[in-house]
Coordinates of C-alpha atoms in Angstrom, one line a residue:
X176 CA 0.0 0.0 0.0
X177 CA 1.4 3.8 -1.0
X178 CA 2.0 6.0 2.0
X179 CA 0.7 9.3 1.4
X180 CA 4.5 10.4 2.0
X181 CA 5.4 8.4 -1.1
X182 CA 2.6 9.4 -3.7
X183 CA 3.6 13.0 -3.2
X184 CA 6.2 13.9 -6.2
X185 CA 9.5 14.4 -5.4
X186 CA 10.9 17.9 -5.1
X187 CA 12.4 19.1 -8.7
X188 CA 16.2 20.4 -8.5
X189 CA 16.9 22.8 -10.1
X190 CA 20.1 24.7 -11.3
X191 CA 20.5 28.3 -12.0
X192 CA 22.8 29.3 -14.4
X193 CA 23.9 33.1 -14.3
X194 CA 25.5 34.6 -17.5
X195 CA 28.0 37.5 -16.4
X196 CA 31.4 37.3 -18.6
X197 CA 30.3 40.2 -21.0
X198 CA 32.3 42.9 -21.1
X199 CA 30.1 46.0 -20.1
X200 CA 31.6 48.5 -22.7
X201 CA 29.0 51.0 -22.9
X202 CA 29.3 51.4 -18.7
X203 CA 32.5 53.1 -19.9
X204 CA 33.9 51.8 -16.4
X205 CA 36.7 50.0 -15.3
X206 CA 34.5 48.1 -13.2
X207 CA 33.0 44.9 -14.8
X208 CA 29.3 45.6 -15.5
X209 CA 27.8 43.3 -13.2
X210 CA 29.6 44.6 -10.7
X211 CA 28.1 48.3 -10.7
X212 CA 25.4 48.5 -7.7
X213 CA 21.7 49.1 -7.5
X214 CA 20.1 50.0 -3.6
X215 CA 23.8 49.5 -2.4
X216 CA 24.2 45.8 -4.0
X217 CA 25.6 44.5 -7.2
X218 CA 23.3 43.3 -10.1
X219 CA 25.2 40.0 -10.1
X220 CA 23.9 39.6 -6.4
X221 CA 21.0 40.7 -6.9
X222 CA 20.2 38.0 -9.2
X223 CA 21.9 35.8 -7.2
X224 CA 19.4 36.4 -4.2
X225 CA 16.8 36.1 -6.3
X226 CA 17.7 32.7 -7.7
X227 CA 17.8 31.3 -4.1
X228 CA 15.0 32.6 -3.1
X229 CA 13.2 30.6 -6.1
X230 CA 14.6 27.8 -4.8
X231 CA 17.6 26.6 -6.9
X232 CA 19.4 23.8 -5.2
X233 CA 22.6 24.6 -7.1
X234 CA 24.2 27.9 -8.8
X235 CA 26.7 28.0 -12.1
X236 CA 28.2 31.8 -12.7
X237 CA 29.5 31.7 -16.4
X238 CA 32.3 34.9 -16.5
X239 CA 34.8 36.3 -18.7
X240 CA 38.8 35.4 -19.0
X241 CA 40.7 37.0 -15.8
X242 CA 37.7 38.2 -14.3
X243 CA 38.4 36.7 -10.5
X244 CA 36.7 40.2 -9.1
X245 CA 33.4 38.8 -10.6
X246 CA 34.1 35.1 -9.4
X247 CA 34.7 36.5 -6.0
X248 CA 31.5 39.1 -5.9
X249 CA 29.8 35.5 -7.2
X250 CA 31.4 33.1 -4.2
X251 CA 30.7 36.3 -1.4
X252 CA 26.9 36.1 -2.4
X253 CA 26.1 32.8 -3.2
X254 CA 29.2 30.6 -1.2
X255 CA 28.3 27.4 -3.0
X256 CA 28.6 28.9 -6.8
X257 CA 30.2 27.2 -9.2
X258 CA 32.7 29.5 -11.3
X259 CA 32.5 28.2 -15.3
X260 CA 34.8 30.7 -17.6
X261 CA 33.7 31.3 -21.3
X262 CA 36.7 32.0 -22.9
X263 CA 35.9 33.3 -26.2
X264 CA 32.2 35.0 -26.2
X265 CA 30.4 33.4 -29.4
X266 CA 26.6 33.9 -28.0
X267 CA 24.2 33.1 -25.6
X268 CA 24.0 29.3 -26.2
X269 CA 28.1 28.8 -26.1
X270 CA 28.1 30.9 -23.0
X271 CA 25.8 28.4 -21.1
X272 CA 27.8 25.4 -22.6
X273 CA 30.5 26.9 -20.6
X274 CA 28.3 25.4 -17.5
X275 CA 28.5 21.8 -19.5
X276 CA 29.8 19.8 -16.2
X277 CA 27.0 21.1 -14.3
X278 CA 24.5 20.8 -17.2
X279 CA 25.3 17.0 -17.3
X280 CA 24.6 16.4 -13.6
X281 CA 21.0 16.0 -14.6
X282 CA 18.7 18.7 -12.9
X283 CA 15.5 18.8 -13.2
X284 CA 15.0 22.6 -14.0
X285 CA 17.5 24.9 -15.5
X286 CA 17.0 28.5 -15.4
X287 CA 19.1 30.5 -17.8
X288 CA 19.5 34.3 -16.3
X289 CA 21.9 37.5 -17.0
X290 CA 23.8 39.0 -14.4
X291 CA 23.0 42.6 -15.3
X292 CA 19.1 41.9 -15.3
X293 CA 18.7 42.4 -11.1
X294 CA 14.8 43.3 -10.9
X295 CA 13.4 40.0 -11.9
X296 CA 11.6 38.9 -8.8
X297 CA 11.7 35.4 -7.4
X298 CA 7.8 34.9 -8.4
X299 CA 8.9 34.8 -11.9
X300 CA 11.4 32.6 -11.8
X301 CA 9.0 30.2 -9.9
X302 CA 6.3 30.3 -12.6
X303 CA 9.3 29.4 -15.2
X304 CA 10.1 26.2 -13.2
X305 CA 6.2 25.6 -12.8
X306 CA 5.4 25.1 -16.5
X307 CA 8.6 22.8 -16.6
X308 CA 6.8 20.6 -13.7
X309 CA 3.3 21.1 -15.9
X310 CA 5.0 19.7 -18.8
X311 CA 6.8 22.1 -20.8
X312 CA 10.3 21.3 -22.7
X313 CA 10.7 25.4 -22.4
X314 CA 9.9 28.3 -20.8
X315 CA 10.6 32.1 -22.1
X316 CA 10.2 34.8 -20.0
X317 CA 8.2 37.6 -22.4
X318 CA 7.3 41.1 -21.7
X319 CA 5.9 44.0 -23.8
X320 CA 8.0 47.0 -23.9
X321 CA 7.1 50.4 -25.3
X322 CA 8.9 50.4 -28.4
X323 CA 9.8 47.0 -29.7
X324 CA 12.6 48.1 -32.2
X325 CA 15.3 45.7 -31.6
X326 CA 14.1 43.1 -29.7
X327 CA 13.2 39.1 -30.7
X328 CA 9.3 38.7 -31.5
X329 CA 7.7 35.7 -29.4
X330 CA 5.2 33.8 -32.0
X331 CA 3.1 31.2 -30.0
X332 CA 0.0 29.3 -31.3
X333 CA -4.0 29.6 -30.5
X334 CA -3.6 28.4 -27.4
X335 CA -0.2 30.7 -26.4
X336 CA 2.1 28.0 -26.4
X337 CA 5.5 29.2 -27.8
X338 CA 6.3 28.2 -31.8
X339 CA 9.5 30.4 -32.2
X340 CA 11.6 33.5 -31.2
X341 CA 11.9 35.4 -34.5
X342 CA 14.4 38.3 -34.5
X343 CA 13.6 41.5 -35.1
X344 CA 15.9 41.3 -38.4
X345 CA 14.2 38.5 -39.8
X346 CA 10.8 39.1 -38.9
X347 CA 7.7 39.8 -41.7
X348 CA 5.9 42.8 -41.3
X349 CA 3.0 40.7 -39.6
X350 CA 5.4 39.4 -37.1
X351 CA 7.1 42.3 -36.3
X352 CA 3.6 43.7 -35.3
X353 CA 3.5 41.1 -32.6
X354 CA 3.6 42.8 -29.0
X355 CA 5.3 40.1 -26.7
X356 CA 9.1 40.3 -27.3
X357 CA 11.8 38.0 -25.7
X358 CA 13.4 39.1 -22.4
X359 CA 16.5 36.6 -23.5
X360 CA 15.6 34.5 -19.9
X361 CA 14.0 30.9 -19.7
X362 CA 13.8 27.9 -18.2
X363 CA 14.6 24.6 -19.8
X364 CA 14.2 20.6 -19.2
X365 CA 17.1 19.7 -17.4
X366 CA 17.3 15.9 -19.2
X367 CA 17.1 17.7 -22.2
X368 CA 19.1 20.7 -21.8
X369 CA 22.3 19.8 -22.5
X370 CA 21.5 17.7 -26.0
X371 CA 19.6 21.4 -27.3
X372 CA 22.2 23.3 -26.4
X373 CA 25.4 21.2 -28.0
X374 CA 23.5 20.7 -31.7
X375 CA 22.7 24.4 -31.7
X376 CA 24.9 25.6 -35.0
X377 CA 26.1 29.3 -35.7
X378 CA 24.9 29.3 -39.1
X379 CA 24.0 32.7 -38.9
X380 CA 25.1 36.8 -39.9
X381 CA 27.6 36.8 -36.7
X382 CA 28.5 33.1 -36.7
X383 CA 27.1 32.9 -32.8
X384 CA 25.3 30.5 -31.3
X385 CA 22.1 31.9 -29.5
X386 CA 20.2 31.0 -26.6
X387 CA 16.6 31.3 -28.3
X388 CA 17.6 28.4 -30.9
X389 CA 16.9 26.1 -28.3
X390 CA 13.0 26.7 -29.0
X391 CA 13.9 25.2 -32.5
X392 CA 15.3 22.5 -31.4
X393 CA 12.4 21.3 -28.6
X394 CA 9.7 22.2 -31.2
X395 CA 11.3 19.5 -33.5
X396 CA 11.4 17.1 -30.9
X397 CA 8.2 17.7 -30.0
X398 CA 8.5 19.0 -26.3
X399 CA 6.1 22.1 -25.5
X400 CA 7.3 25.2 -25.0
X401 CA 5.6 27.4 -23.1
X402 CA 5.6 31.8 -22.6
X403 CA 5.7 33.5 -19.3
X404 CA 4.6 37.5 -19.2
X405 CA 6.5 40.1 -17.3
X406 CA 6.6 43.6 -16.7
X407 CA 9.0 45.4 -18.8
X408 CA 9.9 46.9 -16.0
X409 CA 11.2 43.7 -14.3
X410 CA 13.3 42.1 -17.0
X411 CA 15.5 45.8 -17.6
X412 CA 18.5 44.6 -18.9
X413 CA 21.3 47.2 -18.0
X414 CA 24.1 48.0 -20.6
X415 CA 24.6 51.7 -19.5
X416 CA 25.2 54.3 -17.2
X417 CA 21.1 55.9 -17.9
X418 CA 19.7 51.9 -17.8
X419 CA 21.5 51.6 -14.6
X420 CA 19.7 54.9 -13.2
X421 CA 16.6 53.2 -14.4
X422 CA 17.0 50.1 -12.6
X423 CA 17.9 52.1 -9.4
X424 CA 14.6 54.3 -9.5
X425 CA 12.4 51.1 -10.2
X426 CA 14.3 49.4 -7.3
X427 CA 13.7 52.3 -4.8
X428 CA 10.2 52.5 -6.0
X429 CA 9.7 48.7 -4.4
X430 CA 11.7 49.6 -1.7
X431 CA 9.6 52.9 -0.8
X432 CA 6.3 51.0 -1.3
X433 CA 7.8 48.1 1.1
X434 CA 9.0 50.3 3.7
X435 CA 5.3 51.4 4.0
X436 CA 3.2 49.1 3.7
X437 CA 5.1 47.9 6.3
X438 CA 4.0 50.5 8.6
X439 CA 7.1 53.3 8.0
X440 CA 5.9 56.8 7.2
X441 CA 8.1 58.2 4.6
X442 CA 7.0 62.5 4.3
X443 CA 7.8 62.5 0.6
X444 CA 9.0 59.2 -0.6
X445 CA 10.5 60.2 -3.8
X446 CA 13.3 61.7 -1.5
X447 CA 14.6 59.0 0.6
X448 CA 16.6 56.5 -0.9
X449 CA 17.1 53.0 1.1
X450 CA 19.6 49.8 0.2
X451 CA 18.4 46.3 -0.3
X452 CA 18.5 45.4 3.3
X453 CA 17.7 48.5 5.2
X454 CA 15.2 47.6 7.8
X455 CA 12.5 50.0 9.3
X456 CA 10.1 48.9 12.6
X457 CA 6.6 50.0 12.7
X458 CA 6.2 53.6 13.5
X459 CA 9.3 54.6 11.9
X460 CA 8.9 58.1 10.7
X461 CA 11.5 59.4 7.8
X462 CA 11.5 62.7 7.0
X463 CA 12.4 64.3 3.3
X464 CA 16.0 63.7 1.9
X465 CA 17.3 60.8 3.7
X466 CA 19.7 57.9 2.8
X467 CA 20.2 54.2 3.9
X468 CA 23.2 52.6 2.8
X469 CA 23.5 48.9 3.4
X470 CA 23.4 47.5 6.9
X471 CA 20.7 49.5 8.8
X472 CA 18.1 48.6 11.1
X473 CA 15.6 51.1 12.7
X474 CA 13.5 50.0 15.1
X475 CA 10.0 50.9 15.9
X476 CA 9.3 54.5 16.4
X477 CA 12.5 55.9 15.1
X478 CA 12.6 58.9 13.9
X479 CA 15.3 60.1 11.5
X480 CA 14.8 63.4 10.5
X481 CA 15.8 65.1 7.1
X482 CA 19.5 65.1 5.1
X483 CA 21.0 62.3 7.5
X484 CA 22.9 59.6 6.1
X485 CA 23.1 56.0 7.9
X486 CA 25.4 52.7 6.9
X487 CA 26.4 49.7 9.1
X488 CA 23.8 51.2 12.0
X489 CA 21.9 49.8 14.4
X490 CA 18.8 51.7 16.3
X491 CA 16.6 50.2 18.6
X492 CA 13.2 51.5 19.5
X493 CA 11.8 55.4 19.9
X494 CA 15.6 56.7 18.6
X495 CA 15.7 60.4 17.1
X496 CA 18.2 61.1 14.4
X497 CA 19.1 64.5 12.7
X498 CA 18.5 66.1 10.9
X499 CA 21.9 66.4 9.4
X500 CA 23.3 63.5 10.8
X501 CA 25.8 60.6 9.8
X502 CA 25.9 57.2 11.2
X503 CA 28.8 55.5 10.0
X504 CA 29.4 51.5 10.0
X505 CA 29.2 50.0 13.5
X506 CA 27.0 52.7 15.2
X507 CA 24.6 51.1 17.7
X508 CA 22.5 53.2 19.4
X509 CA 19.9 51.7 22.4
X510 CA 16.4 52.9 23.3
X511 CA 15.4 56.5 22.9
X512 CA 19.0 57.8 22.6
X513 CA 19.0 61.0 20.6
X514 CA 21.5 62.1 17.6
X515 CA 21.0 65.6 16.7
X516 CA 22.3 68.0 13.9
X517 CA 25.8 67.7 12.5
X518 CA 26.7 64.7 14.1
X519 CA 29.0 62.3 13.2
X520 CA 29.0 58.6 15.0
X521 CA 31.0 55.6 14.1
X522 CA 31.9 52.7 15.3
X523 CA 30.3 53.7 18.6
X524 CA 27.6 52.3 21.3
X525 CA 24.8 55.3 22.6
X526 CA 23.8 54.0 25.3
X527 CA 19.7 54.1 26.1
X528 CA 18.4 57.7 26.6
X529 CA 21.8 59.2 25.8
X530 CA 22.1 62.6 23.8
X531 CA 24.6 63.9 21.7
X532 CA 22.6 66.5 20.4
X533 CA 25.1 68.3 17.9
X534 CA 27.9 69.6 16.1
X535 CA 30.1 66.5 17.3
X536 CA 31.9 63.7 16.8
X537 CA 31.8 60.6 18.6
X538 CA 34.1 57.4 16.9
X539 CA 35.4 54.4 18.7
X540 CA 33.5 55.0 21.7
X541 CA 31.0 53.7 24.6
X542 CA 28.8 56.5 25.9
X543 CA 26.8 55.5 28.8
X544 CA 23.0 55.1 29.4
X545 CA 20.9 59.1 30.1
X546 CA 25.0 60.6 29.0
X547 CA 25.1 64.0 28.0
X548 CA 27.6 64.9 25.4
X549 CA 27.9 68.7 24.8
X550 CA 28.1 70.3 21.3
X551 CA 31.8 70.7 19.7
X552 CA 32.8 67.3 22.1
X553 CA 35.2 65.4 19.9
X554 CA 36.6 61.9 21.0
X555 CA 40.3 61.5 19.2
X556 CA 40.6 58.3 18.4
X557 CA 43.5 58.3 15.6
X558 CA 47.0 58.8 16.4
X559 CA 47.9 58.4 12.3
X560 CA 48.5 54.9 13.1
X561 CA 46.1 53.1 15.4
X562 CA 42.6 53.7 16.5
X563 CA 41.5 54.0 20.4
X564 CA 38.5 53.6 22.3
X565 CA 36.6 56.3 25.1
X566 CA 34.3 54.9 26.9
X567 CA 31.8 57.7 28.7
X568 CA 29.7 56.3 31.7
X569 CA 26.1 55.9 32.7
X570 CA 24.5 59.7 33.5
X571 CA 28.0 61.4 32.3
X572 CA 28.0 65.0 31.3
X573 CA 30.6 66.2 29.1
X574 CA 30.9 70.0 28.6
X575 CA 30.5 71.5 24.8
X576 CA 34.2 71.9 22.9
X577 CA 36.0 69.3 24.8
X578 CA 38.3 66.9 23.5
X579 CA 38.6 63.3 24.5
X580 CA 41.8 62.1 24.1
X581 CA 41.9 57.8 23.8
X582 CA 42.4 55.8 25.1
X583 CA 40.5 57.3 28.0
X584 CA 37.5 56.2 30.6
X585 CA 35.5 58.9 31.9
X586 CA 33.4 57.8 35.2
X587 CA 29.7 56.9 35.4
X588 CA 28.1 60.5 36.8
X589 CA 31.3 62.1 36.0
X590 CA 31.6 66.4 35.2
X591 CA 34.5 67.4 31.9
X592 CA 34.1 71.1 32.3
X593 CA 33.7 72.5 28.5
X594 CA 36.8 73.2 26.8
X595 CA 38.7 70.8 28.7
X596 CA 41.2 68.1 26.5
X597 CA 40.8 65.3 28.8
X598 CA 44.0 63.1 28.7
X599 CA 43.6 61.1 31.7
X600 CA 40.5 58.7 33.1
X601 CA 38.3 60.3 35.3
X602 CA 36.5 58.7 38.2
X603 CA 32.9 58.0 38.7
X604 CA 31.7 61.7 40.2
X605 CA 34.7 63.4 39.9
X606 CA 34.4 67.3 38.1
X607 CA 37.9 66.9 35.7
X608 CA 38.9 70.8 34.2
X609 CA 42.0 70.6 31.5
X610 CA 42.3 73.4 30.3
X611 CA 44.9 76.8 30.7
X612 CA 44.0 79.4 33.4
X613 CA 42.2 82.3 32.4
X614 CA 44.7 85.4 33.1
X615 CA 42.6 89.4 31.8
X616 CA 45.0 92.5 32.2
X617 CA 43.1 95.6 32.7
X618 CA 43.9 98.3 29.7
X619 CA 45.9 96.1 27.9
X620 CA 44.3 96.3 24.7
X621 CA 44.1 100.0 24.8
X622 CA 47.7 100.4 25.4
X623 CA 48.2 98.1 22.6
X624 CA 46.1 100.0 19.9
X625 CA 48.1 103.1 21.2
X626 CA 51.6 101.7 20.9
X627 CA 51.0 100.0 17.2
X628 CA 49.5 103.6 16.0
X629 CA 52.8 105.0 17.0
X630 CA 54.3 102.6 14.7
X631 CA 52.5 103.4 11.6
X632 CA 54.2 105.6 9.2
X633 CA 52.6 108.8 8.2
X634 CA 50.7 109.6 5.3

């Protein structure tokens, strides 16, 4: 008798391979095009992310000759990538043959991707691999753009299965009047994969072998292939400096909507510009004109106030920010401490309820829990060769334009009368002055005046 356990299918496998060896020449960058970020992230990880997220069990990144800055962006986002090199770039088809040893394991899906395509959602990639489990030999991601100039025309049958990918060159007038165009990604029979791929020829005006050619050959053999609609917005490839702005504005428009649906205000979101993994609690308010680099976490009722600039921080709850301030990588700041205007912190724990309401700098430090740090208070952690730590205890008051020298510990409770350059500890309690005496001489800048007038020539 069959156990409900064993009449349920078994889970497909699936490999992902990411095409990222081309050369970027219109970026007009030394950088490698796949490397170039959008929200704070590369495209290639971005597609990376994506891929895992749709479940592939294993990952093949296909890249250019020399190119170990790509392999290594590949290996820091996805660990367990492969690493295939295409050594000459003859087309779309010989660049996934570069995968072959993976091909050949036998997966049950393959999806095909670019590396400088980032804003195809998971989703998508889940409904490719789902008409492979429904049947299909194939399955083309489409989409519709605006103009159509350029692109491969998608020609399917009555009932919208796929016949061909015609290109624009070759295509009749009839065809070229066909709205669904190819988006160049797709998803193909794992058993099958390998056996398209190898008899595709390059019997064509560039002596390449191309990716859509597969269709051919699964339509000869029979196999279904099958069309999957995306917005054109989703399937942007990038191949320049403007497409790359593109792809960052589409990317921040998720991100804005994201952050409030999930319960952020954001004043005027066309403004504030986040990175892939910023993090907002519920109640977070963000005023106009603020950035998130990568790393940040806000938690619930934060409030960061307009033209600051956070990366690497960590708030916890009811924490006031701005406006004009900086939180640099490593800043953690506990409940309802308070960063005010023209504020620099970095590398530094605020303690909960703390202030350091302006015009400061606090790196490499520990300020204490309800600490107040005057304005002008610098901590000097940098001696032009290593980096020092001040640690400020619990109900501390330091006085505006004093200097902390590190390494230093300044005492829980503990006075630093303003102006002072504080070069030893001070003790819990203590009131520590450092600064010279104050000395006035009566009528000395009268006499002054009167003695420099005597020594100015005459006219």
């Amino acid at each position: 008798m069959t156990t409900e356990t064993e009449s349920r299918a078994a889970p497909r496998r699936c490999l992902a391979i990411i095409l990222a060896a081309g050369e970027g020449k219109r970026m007009r960058s030394a950088l490698p095009k796949v490397l170039h970020k959008v929200a704070g992230r590369s495209m290639l990880a971005h597609v990376l992310d994506s891929v895992n997220r749709a479940g592939a069990d294993a990952v093949a990144v296909v890249v250019g000759p020399g190119r170990d800055d790509v392999a290594a962006e590949a290996r820091a986002a996805a660990p367990e990538a492969r690493i295939f090199v295409q050594a000459e770039r003859l087309g779309t088809a010989h660049a996934v043959l570069a995968a072959r040893d993976a091909l050949a394991e036998g997966f049950d899906d393959v999806l095909v991707l670019f590396a400088d395509t980032p804003l195809t959602r998971p989703e998508t990639f889940v409904h490719l691999r789902k008409k492979l489990g429904d049947g299909s030999g194939i399955a083309v991601l489409g989409f519709e753009p605006e103009d159509p100039t350029g692109y491969g025309r998608l020609l399917t049958d009555n009932e919208g299965g796929l016949l061909a990918i015609r290109e624009h060159k070759d295509a009749s007038p009839a065809e070229l009047a066909v709205g669904a165009c190819n988006a160049g990604l797709m998803a193909l029979d794992g058993k099958r994969a390998l056996d398209w791929l190898a008899r595709i020829g390059n019997s064509n005006a560039q002596q390449e072998y191309y990716l859509p050619d597969a269709v051919v050959m699964a339509r000869a053999e029979g196999a279904a292939c099958a069309l999957v609609m995306a917005p054109a917005q989703e399937v942007l490839g990038v191949n320049d400096r403007a497409q790359l702005a593109v792809a960052e504005a589409e990317i921040q428009r998720r991100l804005r909507l994201a952050a409030m649906l999930g319960g952020a205000t954001l004043i005027a979101p066309e403004t504030v510009f986040f990175s892939f993994d910023t993090v907002l609690g519920s109640d977070v308010l963000v005023e106009p004109h603020v950035v998130f680099g990568p790393g940040v976490t806000v938690g619930d009722g934060g409030v960061i106030h307009s033209f600051s600039h956070l990366e690497g921080a960590t708030l916890a709850k009811n924490v006031s920010i701005g406006p004009y301030a900086r939180l640099r990588p490593g800043a953690k700041l506990a409940d309802k401490a308070r960063i005010g205007n023209f504020v620099e912190i970095k590398q530094a724990d605020i303690g909960e309820g703390a202030k350091v309401n302006h015009l400061t700098y606090i790196g490499d430090a520990s300020i204490g829990a309800r600490a107040n740090i005057g304005a002008g208070v610098i901590t000097c952690n940098y001696d032009g060769f290593l980096k020092y730590r001040t640690s400020i205890g619990a109900d501390a008051f330091i006085g505006s334009n004093s200097a902390l020298v590190a390494p230093v510990k300044i005492g829980d409770g503990a006075f630093v009368g303003s102006g002072s350059v504080v070069t030893e500890n001070v003790e819990a309690d203590a009131l520590a002055v450092a600064r010279g005496r104050q000395a006035v001489l009566p009528g000395w800048a009268a006499a002054f005046r009167k003695k420099m007038a005597a020594l100015k020539p005459a006219k």
